[in-house]
PDB file of C-alpha atoms in Angstrom:
ATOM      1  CA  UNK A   1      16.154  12.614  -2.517  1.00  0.00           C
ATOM      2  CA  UNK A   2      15.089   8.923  -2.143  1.00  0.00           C
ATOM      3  CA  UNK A   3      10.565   8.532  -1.978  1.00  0.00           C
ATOM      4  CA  UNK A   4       9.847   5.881   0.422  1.00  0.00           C
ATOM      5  CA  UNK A   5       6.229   5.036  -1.747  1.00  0.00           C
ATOM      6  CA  UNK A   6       5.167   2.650   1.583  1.00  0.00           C
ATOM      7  CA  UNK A   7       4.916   3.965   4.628  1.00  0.00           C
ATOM      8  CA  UNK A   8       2.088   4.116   6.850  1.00  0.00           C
ATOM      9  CA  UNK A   9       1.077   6.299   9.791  1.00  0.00           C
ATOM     10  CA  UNK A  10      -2.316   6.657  12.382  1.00  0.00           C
ATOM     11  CA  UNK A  11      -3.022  10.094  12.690  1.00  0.00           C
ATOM     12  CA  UNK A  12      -3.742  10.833  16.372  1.00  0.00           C
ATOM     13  CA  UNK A  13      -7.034  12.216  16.028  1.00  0.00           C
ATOM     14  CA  UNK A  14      -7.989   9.537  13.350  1.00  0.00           C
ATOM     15  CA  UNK A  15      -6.579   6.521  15.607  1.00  0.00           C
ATOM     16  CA  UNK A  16      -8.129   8.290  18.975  1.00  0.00           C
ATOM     17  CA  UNK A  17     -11.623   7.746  17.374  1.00  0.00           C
ATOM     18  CA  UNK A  18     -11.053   4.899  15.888  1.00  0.00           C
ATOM     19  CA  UNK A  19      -9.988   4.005  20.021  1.00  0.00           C
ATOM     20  CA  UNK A  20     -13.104   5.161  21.501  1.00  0.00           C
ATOM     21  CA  UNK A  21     -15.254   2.764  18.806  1.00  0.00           C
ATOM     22  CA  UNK A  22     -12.971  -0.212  19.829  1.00  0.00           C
ATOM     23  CA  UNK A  23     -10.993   0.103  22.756  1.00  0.00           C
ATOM     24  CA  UNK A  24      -9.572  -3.192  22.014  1.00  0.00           C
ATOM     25  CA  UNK A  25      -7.555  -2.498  18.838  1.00  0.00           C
ATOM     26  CA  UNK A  26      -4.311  -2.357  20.294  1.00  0.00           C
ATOM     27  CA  UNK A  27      -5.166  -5.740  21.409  1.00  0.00           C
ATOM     28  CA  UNK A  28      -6.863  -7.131  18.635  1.00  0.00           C
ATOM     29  CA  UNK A  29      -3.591  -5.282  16.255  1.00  0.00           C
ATOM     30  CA  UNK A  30      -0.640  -5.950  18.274  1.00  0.00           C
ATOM     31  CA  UNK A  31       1.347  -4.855  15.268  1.00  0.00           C
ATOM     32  CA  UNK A  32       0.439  -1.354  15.426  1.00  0.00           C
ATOM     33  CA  UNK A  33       1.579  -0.811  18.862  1.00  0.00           C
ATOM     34  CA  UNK A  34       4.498   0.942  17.656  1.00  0.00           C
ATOM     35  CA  UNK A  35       4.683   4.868  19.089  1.00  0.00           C
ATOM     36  CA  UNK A  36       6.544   6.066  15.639  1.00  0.00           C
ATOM     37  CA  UNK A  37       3.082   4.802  13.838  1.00  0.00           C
ATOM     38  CA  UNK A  38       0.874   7.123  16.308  1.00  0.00           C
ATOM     39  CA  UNK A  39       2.995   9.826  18.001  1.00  0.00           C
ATOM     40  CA  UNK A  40       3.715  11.868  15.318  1.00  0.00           C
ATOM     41  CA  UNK A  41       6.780  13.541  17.591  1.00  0.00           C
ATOM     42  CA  UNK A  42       8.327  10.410  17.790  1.00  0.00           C
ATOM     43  CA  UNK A  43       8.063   9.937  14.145  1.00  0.00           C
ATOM     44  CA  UNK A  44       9.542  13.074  13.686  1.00  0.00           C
ATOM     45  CA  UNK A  45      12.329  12.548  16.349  1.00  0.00           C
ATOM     46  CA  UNK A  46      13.531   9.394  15.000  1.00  0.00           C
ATOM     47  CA  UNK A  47      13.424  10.247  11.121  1.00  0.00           C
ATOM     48  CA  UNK A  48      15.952   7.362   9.382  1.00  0.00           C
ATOM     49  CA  UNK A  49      17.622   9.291   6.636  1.00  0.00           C
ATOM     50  CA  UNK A  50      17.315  12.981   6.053  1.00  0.00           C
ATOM     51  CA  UNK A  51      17.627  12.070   2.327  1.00  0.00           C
ATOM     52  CA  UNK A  52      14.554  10.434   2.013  1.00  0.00           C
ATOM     53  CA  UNK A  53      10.408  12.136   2.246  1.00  0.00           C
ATOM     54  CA  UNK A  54       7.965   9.620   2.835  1.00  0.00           C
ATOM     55  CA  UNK A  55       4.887   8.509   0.993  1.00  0.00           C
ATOM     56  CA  UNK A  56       2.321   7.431   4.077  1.00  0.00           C
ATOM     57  CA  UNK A  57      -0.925   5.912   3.794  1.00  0.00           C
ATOM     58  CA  UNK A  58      -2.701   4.248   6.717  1.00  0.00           C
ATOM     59  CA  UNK A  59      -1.889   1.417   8.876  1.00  0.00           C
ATOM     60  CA  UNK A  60      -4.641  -0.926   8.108  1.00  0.00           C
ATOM     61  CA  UNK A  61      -7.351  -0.078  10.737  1.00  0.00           C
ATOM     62  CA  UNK A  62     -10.100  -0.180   7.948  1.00  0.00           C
ATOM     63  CA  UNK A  63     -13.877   1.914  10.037  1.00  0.00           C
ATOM     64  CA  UNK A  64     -15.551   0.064   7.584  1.00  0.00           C
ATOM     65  CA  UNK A  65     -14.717  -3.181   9.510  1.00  0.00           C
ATOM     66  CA  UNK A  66     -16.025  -1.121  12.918  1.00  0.00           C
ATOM     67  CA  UNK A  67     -19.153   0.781  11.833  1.00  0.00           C
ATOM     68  CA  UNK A  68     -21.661   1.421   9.212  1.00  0.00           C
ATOM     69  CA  UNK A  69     -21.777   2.919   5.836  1.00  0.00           C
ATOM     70  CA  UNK A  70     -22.723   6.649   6.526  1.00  0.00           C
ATOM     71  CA  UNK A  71     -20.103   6.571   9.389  1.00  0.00           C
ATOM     72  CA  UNK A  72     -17.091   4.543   7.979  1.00  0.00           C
ATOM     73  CA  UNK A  73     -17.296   7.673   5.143  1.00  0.00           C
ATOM     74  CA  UNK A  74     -17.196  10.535   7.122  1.00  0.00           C
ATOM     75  CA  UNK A  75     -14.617   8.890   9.387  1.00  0.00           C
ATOM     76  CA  UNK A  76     -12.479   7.677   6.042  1.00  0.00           C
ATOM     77  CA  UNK A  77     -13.111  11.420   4.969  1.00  0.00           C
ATOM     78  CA  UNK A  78     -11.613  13.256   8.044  1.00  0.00           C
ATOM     79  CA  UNK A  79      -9.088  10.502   8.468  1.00  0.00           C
ATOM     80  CA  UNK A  80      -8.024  12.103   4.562  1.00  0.00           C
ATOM     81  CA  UNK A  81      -8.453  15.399   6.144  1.00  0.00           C
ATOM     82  CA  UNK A  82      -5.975  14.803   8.762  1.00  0.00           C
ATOM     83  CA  UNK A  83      -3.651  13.112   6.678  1.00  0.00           C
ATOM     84  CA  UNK A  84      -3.353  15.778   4.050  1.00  0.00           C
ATOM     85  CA  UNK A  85      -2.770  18.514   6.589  1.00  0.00           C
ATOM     86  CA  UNK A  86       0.304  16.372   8.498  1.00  0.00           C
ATOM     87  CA  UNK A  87       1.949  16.206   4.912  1.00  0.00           C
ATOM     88  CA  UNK A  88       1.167  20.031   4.199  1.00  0.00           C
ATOM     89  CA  UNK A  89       2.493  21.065   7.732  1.00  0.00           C
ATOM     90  CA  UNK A  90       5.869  18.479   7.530  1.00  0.00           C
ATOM     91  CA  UNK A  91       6.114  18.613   4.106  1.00  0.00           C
ATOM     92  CA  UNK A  92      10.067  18.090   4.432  1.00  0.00           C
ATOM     93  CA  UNK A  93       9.398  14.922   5.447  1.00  0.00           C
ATOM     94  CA  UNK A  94       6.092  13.353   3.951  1.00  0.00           C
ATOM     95  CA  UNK A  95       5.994  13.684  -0.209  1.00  0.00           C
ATOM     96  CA  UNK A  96       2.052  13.184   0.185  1.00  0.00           C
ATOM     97  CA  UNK A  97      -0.465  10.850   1.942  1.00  0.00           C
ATOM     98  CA  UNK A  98      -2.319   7.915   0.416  1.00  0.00           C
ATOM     99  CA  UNK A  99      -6.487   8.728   0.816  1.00  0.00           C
ATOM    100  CA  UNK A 100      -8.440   5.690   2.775  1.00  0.00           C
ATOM    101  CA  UNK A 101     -11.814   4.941   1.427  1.00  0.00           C
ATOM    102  CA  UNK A 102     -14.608   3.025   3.484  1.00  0.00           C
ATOM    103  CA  UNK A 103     -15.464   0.259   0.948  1.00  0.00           C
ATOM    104  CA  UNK A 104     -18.616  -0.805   2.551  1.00  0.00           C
ATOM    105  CA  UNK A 105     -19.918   2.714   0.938  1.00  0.00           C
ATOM    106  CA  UNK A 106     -18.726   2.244  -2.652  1.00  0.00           C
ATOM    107  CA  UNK A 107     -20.841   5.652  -3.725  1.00  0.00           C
ATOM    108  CA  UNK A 108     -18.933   7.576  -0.891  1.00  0.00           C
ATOM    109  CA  UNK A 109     -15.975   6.747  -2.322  1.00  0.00           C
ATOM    110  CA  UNK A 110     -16.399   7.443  -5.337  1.00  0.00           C
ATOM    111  CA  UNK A 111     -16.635  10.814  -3.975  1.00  0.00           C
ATOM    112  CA  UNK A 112     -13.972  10.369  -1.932  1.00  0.00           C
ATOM    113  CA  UNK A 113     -11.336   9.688  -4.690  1.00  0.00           C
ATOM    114  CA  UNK A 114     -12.550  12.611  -6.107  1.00  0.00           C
ATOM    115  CA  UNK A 115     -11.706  14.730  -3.070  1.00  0.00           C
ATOM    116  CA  UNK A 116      -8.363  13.237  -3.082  1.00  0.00           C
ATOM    117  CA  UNK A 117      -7.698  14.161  -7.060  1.00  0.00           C
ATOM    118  CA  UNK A 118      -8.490  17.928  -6.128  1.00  0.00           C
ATOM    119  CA  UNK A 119      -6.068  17.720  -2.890  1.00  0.00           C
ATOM    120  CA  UNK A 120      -2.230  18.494  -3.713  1.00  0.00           C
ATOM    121  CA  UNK A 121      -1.263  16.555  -0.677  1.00  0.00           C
ATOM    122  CA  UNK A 122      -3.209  13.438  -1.558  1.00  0.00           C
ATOM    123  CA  UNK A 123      -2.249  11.038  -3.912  1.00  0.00           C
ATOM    124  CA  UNK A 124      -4.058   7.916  -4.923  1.00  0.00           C
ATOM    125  CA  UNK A 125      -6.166   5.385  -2.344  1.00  0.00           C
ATOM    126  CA  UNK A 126      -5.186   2.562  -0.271  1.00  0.00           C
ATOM    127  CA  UNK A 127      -7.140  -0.710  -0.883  1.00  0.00           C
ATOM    128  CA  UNK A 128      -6.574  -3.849   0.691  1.00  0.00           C
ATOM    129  CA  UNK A 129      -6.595  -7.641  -0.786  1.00  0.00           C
ATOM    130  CA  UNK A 130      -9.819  -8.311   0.948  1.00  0.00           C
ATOM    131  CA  UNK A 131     -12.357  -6.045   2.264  1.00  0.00           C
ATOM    132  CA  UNK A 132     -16.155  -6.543   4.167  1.00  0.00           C
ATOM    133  CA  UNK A 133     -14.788 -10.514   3.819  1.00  0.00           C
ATOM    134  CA  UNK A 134     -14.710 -10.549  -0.004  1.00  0.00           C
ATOM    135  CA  UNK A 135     -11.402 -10.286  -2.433  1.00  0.00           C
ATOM    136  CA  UNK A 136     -10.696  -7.132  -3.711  1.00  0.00           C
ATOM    137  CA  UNK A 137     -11.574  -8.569  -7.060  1.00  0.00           C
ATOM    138  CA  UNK A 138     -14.950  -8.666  -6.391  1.00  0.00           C
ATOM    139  CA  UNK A 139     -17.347  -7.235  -8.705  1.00  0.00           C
ATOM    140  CA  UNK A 140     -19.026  -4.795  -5.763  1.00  0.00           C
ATOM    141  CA  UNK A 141     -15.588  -3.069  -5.844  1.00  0.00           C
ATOM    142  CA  UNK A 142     -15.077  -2.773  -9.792  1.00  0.00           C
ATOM    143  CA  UNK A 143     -16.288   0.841  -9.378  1.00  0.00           C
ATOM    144  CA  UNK A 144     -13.291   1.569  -7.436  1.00  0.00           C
ATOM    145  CA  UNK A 145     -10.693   0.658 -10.019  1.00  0.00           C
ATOM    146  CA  UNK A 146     -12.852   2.063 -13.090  1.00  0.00           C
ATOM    147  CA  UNK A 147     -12.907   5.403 -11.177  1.00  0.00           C
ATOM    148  CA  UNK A 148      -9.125   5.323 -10.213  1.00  0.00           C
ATOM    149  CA  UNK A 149      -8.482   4.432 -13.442  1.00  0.00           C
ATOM    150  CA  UNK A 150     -10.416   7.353 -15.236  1.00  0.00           C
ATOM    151  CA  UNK A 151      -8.636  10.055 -12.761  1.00  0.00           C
ATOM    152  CA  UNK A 152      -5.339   8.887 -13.287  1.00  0.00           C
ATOM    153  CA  UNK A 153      -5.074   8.084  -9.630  1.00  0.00           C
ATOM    154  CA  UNK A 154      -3.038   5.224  -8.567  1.00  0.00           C
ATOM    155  CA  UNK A 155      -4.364   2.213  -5.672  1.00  0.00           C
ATOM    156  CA  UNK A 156      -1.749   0.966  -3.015  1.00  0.00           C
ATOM    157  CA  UNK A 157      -2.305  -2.734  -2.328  1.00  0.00           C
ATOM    158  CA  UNK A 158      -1.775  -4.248   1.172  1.00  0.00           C
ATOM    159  CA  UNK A 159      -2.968  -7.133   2.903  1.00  0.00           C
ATOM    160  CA  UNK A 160      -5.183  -8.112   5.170  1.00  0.00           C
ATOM    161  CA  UNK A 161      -5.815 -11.661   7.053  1.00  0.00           C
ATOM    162  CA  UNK A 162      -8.342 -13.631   5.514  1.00  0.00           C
ATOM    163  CA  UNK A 163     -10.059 -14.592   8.945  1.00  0.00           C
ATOM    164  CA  UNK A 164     -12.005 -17.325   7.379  1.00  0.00           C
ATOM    165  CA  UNK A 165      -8.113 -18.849   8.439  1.00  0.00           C
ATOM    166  CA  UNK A 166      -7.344 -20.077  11.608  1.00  0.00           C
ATOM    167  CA  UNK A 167      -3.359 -20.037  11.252  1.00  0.00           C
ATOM    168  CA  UNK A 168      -3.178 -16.499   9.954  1.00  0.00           C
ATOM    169  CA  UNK A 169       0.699 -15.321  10.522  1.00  0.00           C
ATOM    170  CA  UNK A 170       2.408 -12.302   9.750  1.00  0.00           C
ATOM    171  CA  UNK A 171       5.210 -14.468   8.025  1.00  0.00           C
ATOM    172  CA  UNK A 172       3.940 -16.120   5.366  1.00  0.00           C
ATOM    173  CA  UNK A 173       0.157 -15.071   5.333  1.00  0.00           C
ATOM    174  CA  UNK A 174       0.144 -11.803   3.857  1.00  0.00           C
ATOM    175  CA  UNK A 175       2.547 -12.902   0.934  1.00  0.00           C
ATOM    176  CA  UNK A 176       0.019 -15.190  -0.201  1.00  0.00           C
ATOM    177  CA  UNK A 177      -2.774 -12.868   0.601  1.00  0.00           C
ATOM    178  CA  UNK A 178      -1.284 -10.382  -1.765  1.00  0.00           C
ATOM    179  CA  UNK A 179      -0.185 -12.620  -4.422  1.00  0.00           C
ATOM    180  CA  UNK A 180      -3.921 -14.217  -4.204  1.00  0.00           C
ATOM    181  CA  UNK A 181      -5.996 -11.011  -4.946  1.00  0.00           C
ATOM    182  CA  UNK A 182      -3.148  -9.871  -8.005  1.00  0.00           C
ATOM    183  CA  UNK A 183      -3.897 -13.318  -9.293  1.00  0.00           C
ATOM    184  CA  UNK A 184      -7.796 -12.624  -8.497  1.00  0.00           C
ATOM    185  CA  UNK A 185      -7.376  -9.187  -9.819  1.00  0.00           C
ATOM    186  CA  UNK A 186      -5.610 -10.650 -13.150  1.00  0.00           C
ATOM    187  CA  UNK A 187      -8.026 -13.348 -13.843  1.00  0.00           C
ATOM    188  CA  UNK A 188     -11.020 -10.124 -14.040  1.00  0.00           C
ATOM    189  CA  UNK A 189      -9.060  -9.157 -16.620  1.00  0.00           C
ATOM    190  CA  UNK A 190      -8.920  -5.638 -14.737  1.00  0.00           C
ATOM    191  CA  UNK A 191      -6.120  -4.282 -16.700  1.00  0.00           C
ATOM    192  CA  UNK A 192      -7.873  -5.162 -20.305  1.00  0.00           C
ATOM    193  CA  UNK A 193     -11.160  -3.258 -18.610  1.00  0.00           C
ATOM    194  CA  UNK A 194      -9.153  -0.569 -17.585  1.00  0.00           C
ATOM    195  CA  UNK A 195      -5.812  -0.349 -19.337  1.00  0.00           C
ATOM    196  CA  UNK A 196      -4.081   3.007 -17.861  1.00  0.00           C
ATOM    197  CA  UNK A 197      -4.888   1.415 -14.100  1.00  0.00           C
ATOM    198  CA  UNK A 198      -2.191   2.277 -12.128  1.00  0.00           C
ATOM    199  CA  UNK A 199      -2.033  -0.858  -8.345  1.00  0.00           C
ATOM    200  CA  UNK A 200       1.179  -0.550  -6.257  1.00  0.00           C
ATOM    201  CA  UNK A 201       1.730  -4.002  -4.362  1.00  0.00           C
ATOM    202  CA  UNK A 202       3.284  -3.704  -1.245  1.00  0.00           C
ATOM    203  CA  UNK A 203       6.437  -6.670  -0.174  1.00  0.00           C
ATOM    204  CA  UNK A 204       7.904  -6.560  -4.320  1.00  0.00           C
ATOM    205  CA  UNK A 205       4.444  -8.264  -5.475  1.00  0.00           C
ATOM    206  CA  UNK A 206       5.107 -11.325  -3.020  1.00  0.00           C
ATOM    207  CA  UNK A 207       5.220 -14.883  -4.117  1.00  0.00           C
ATOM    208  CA  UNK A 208       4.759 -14.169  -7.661  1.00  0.00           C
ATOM    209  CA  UNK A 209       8.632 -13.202  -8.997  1.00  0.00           C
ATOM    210  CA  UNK A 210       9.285 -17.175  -7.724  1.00  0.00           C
ATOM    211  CA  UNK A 211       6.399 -18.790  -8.990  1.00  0.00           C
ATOM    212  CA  UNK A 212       6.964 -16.931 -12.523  1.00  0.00           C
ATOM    213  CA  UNK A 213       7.522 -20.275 -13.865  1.00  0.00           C
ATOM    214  CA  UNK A 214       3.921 -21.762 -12.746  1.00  0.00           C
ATOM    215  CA  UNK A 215       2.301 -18.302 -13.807  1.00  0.00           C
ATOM    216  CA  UNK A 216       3.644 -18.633 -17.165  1.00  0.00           C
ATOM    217  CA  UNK A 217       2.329 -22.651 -17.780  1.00  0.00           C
ATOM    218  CA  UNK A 218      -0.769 -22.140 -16.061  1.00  0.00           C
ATOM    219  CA  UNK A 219      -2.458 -19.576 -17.108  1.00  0.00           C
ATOM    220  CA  UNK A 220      -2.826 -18.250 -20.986  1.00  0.00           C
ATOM    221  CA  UNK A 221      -0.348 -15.427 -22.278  1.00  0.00           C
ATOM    222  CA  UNK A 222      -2.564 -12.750 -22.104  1.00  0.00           C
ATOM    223  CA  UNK A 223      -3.415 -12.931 -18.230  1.00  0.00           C
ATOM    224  CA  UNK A 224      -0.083 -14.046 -17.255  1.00  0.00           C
ATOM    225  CA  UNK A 225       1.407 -10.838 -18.889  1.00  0.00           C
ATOM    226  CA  UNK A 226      -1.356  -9.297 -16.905  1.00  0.00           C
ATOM    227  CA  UNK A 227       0.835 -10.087 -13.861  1.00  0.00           C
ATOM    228  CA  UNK A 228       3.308  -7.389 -15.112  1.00  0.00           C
ATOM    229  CA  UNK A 229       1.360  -4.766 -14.659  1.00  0.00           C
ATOM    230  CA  UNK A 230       1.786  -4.025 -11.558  1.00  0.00           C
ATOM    231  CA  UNK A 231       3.829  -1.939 -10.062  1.00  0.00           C
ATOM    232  CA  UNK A 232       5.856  -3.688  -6.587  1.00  0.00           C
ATOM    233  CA  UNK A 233       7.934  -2.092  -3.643  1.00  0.00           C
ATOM    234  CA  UNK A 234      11.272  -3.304  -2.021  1.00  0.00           C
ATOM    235  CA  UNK A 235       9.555  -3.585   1.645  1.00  0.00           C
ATOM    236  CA  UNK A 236      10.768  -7.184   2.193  1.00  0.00           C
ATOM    237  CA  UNK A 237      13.674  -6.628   4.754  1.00  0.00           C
ATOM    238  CA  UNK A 238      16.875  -6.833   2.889  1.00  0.00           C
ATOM    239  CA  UNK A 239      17.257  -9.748   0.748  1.00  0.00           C
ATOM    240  CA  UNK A 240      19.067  -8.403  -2.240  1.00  0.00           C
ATOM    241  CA  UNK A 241      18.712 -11.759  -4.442  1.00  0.00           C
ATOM    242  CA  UNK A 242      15.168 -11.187  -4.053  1.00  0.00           C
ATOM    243  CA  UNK A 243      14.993  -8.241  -4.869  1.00  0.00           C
ATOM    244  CA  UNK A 244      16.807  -8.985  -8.180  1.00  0.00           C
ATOM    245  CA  UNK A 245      14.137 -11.553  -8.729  1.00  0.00           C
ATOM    246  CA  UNK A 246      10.845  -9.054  -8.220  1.00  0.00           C
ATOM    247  CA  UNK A 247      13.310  -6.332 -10.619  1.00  0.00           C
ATOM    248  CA  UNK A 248      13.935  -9.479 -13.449  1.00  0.00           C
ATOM    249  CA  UNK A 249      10.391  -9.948 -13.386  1.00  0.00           C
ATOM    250  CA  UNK A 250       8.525  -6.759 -13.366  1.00  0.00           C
ATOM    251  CA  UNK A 251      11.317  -4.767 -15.084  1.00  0.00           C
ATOM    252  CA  UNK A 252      13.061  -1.716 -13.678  1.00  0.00           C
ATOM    253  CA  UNK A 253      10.635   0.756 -14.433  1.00  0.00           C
ATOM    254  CA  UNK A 254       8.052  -1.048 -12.275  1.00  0.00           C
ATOM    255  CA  UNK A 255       9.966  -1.398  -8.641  1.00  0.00           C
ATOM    256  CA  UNK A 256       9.807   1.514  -6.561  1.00  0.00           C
ATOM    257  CA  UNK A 257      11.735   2.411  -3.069  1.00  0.00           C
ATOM    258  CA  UNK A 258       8.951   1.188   0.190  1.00  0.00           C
ATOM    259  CA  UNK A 259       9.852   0.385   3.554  1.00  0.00           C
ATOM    260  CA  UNK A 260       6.961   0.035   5.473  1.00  0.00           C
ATOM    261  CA  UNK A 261       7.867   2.153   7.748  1.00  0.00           C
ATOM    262  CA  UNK A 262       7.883   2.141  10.709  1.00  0.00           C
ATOM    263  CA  UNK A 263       7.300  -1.098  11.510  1.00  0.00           C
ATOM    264  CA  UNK A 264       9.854  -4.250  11.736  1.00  0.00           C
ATOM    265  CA  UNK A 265      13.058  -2.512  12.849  1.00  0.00           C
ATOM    266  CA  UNK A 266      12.402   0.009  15.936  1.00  0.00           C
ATOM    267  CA  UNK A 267      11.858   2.860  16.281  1.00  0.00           C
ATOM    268  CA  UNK A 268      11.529   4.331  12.603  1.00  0.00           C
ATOM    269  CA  UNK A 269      11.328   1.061  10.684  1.00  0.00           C
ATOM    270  CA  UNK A 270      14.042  -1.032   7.798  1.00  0.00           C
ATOM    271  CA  UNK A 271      15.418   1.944   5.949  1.00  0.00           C
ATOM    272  CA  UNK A 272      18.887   1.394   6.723  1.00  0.00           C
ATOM    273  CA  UNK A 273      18.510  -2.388   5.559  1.00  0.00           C
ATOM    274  CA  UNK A 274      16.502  -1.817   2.714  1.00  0.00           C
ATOM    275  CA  UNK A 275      18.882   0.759   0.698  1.00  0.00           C
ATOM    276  CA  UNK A 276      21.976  -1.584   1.863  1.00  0.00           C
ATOM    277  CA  UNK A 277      19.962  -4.534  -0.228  1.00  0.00           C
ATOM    278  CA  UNK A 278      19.346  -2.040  -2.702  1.00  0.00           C
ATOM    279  CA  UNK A 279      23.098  -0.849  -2.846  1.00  0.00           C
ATOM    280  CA  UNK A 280      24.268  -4.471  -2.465  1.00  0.00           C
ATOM    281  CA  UNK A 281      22.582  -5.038  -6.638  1.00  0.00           C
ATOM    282  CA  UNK A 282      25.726  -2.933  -7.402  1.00  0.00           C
ATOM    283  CA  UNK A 283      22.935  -0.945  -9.796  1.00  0.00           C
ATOM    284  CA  UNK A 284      23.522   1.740 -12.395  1.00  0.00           C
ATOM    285  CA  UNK A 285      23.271   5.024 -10.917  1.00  0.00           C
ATOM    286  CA  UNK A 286      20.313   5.480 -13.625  1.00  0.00           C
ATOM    287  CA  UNK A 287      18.855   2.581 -12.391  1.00  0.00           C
ATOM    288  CA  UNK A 288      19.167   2.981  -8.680  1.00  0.00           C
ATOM    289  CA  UNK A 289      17.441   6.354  -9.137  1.00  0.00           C
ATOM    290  CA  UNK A 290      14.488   4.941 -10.978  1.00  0.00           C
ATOM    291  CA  UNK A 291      13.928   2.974  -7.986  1.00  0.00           C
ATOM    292  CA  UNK A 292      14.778   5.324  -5.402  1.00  0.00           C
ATOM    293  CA  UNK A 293      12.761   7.863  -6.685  1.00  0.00           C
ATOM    294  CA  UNK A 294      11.937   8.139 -10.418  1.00  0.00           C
ATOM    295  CA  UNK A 295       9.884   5.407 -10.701  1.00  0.00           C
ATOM    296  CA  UNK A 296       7.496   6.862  -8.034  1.00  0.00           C
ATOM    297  CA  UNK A 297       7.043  10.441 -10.068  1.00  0.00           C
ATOM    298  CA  UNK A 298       6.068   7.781 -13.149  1.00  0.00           C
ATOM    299  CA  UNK A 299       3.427   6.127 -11.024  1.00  0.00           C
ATOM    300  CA  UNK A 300       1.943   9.220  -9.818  1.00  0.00           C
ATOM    301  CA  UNK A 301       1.886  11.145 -12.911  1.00  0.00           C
TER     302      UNK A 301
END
């Protein structure tokens, strides 16, 4: 059974709310107007592989970017709520969901990670590379990662558009967004503070496999071994060579199976093309199930 460790959903009632804030989301996301990502029928009804459960976590429509503090919780709480009961009701097809926390209410989510460490069909939190127009590295958010870190609960990383930016692009802007805030994240020294921390990257940690070679001149050994730390998905579209590059560089052990799912290939999202790259390394059967699905029990536990 392959775990696809990036997928995302809306859950209806969660994205319905989240409509009658800001009617204008579909416009203002264009990306998200994918009916897989809110029907969950669809989803169902167009599932890519039956060998495969999915590890979802939310598309990133963020309340703390719509409303205030006491509200972005308890909407980030019953989003959770939601989640968790989709995974416990399909549970042949979702592994477990990936809790959202409203980061413009650091004590709330405190609380909120906590929730998600006593929920079996939680796993984790989603953060993003920039939240309330600060990096992720910020020192407002440090309470986030010490309190992951002492739970044992692992953070998802995706990006965002920095909207200081006037040429933000779904190409080429997220790649540097994410490989900016590991590099932010890196120079905090947030794995010597907290050394068990356990940050998924989304798109196989971005720019950084190719620009090892900078990495390693630039900055001092300690921090640019820092960069290893992370753990990276294969959600890049294919591109086996690349792949190869993100698994030379973070080792084996670190890559794990992620689509993104669904978006980029419709209706259900790149599965198909994603475990062809993955076949295409011509990988050990040992190895291919550490990525397919080893690698993910390893992060989690």
């Amino acid at each position: 059974m392959k775990i696809d460790a990036f997928a995302h959903i809306l859950p209806p009632h969660f994205y319905q709310k989240m409509l009658e804030l800001e009617p204008t989301i579909p416009q203002k996301f264009p990306f998200i107007r994918i009916k897989s990502l809110v029907d969950l029928d669809e989803r169902l009804n167009t599932w890519p592989d039956d060998n495969m459960k999915q590890v979802i976590s939310f598309a990133n429509i963020n309340p703390e970017d719509f409303v205030g503090t006491d509200q972005a919780a308890k909407l980030a709480d019953k989003g959770n709520k939601e989640l968790a009961e989709i995974v416990k009701e399909h549970a042949d097809k979702f592994e477990v969901g990936v809790g959202m926390l409203a980061m413009n209410n650091i004590p709330a989510s405190l609380h909120i990670l906590d929730k998600v460490k006593a929920d079996p069909n939680l796993v984790g939190a989603q953060i993003f590379t920039r939240h309330l127009g600060k990096s992720i590295a910020d020192p407002e958010f440090d309470p986030i990662f010490k309190k992951a870190a002492k739970l044992n609960l692992p953070l998802w990383l995706h990006p965002v558009f920095d909207q200081r930016k006037p040429d933000n692009n779904l190409v080429f802007s997220w790649e540097y967004e994410l490989s900016q805030a590991m590099l932010q994240l890196v120079q905090s020294s947030i794995f010597k503070k907290y050394p068990h921390l356990k940050i998924l990257v989304h798109h196989a940690g971005a720019m950084v496999p190719f620009f090892s070679g900078r990495i390693d001149h630039i900055l001092d050994a300690e921090h640019a071994a820092m960069f290893k730390k992370f753990y990276v998905d294969t959600a890049i579209l294919g591109n086996s060579p690349a792949l190869q590059l993100a698994i030379d560089y973070y080792d084996i052990d670190h890559v794990l199976f992620g689509t993104d799912a669904p978006f980029a290939v419709m209706p259900a999202g790149a599965n198909a093309i994603i475990v062809e790259a993955i076949d295409d390394l011509h990988l050990s059967n040992k190895d291919s199930q550490k990525i397919f699905s080893e690698n993910y029990q390893q992060l989690v536990n």
